[in-house]
Short mmCIF file of C-alpha atoms in Angstrom, two decimals:
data_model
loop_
_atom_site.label_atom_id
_atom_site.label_comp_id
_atom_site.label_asym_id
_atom_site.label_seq_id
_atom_site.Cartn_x
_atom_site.Cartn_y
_atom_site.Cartn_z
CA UNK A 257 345.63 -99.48 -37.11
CA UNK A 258 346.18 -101.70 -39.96
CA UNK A 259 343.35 -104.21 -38.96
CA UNK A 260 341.11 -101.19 -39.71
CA UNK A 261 342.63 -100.63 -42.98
CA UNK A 262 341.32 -103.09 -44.95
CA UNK A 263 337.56 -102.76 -44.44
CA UNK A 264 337.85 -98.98 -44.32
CA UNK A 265 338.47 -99.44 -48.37
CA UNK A 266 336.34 -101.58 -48.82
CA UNK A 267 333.88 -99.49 -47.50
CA UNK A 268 335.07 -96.21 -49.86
CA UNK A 269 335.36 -98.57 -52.72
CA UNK A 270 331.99 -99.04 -52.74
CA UNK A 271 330.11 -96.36 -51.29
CA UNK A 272 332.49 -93.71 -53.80
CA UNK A 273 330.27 -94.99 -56.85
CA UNK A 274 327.34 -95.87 -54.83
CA UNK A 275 327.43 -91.77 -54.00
CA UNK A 276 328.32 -90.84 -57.59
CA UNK A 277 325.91 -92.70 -59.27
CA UNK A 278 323.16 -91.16 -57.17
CA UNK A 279 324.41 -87.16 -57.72
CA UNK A 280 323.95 -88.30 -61.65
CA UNK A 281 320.55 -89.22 -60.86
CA UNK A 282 319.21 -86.26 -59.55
CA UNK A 283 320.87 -84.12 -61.95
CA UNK A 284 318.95 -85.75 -64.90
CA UNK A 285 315.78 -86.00 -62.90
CA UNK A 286 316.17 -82.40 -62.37
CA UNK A 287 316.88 -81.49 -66.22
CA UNK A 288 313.95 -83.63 -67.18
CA UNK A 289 312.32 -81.64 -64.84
CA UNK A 290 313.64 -77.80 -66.11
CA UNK A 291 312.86 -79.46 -69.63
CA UNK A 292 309.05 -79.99 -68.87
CA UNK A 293 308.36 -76.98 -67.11
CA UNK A 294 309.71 -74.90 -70.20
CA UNK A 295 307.69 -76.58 -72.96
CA UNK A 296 305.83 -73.78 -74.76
CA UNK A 297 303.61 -73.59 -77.70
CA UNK A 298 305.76 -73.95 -80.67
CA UNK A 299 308.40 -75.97 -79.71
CA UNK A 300 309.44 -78.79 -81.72
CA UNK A 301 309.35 -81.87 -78.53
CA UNK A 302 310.13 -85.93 -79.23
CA UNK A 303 307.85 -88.27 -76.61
CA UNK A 304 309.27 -91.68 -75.36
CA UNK A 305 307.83 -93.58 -77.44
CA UNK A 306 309.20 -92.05 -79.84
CA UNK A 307 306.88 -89.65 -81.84
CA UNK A 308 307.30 -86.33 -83.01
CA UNK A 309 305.29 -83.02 -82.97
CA UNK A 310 304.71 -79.54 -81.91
CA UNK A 311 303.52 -78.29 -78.88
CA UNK A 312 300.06 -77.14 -79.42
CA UNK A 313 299.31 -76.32 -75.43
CA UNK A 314 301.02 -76.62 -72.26
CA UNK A 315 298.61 -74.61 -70.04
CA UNK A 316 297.44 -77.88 -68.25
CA UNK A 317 299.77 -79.11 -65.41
CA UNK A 318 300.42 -82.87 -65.82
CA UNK A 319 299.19 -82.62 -69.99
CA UNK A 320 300.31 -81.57 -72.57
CA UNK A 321 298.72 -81.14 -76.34
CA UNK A 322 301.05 -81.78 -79.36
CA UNK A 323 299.98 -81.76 -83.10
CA UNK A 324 301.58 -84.49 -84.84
CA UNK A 325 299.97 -83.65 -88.26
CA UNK A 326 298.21 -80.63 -89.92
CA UNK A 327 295.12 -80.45 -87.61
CA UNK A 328 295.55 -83.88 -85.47
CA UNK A 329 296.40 -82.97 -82.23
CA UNK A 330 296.67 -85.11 -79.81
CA UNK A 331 296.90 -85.01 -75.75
CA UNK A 332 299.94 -86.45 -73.80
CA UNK A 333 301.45 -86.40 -70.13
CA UNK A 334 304.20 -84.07 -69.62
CA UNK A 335 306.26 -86.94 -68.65
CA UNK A 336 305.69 -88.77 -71.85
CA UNK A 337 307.82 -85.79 -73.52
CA UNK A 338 311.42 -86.84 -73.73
CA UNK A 339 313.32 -83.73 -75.30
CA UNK A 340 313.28 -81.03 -77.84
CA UNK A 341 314.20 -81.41 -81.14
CA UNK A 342 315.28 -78.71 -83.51
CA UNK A 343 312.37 -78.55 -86.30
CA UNK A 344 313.75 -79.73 -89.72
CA UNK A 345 315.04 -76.94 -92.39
CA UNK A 346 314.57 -77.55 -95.48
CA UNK A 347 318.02 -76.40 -98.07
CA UNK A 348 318.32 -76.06 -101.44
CA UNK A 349 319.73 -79.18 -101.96
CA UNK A 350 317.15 -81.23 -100.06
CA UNK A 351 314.72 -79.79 -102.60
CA UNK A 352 317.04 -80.89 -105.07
CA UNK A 353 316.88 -84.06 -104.16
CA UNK A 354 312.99 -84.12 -103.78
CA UNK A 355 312.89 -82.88 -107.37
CA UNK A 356 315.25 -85.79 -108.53
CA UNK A 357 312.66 -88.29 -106.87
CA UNK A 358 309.81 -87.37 -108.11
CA UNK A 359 311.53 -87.54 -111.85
CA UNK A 360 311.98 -90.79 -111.38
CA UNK A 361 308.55 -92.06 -109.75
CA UNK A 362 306.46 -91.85 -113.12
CA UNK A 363 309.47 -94.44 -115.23
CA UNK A 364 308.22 -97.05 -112.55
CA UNK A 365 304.87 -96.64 -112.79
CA UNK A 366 304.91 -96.88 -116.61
CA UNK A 367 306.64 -100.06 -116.01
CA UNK A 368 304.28 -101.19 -114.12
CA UNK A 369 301.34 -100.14 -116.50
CA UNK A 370 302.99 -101.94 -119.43
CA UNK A 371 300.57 -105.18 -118.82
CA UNK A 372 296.47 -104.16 -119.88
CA UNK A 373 295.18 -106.57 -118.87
CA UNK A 374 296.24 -105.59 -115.60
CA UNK A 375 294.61 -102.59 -113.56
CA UNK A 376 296.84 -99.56 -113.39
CA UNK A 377 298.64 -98.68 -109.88
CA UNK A 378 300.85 -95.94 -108.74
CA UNK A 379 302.25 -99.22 -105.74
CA UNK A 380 306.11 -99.46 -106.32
CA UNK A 381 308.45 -102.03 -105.23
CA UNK A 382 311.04 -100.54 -103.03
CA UNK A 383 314.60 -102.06 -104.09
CA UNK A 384 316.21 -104.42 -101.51
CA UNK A 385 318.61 -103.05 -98.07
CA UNK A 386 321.79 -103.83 -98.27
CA UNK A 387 322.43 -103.87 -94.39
CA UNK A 388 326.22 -103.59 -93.41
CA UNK A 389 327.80 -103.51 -96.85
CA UNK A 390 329.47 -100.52 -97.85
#
């Protein structure tokens, strides 16, 4: 009985996560699934590659048509989509913030336009990232 032991755990020690591993599978495969059967016009989607829009169509079965700006729409596989996203809302203090920028967009192009002999421009230098340092 105890020459049987050994390889009988061996055997559950690897065919437990083998087995495991394979019941995750199929439950995202079947998400994915309930995920592109429910896309509707409207909804807000992310694809793989990682570009955002709005479902414009989903009447075709293996395509899909999402409008990434005003008026460009675009088609795409249903398999390209990867997931919903909620679409963005805008607060109060996000249009504060907006209103902050913009006050301080014309001081750098008057900087800019100080030299005449120089054609004016709008371009700005965008200041340097400071990666890691808090």
């Amino acid at each position: 009985m105890q020459q049987l032991l050994l390889p009988l755990l061996l055997v559950l020690v690897l065919a437990v996560p083998l087995v495991m591993s394979t019941r995750k599978q199929k439950k995202q495969q079947a998400a994915q699934q309930e995920l592109q059967s429910s896309l509707a016009p409207g909804d807000r989607v992310m694809t793989t590659s990682g570009l955002y829009g709005t479902v414009a169509d989903a009447s075709g079965d293996t395509t899909i048509d999402i409008e990434i700006a005003p008026g460009v729409v675009t088609t795409w596989l249903r398999l390209a989509v990867r997931e919903k996203v909620e679409p963005v809302v805008e607060t109060d203090e996000d249009s504060a913030d907006e209103v902050e920028e913009t006050v301080e967009e014309p001081k750098a192009v008057e900087a800019a336009s100080v030299k005449d002999s120089e054609p004016q421009t709008t371009a700005q230098v965008a200041p340097p990232l400071e990666h890691g340092k808090k």
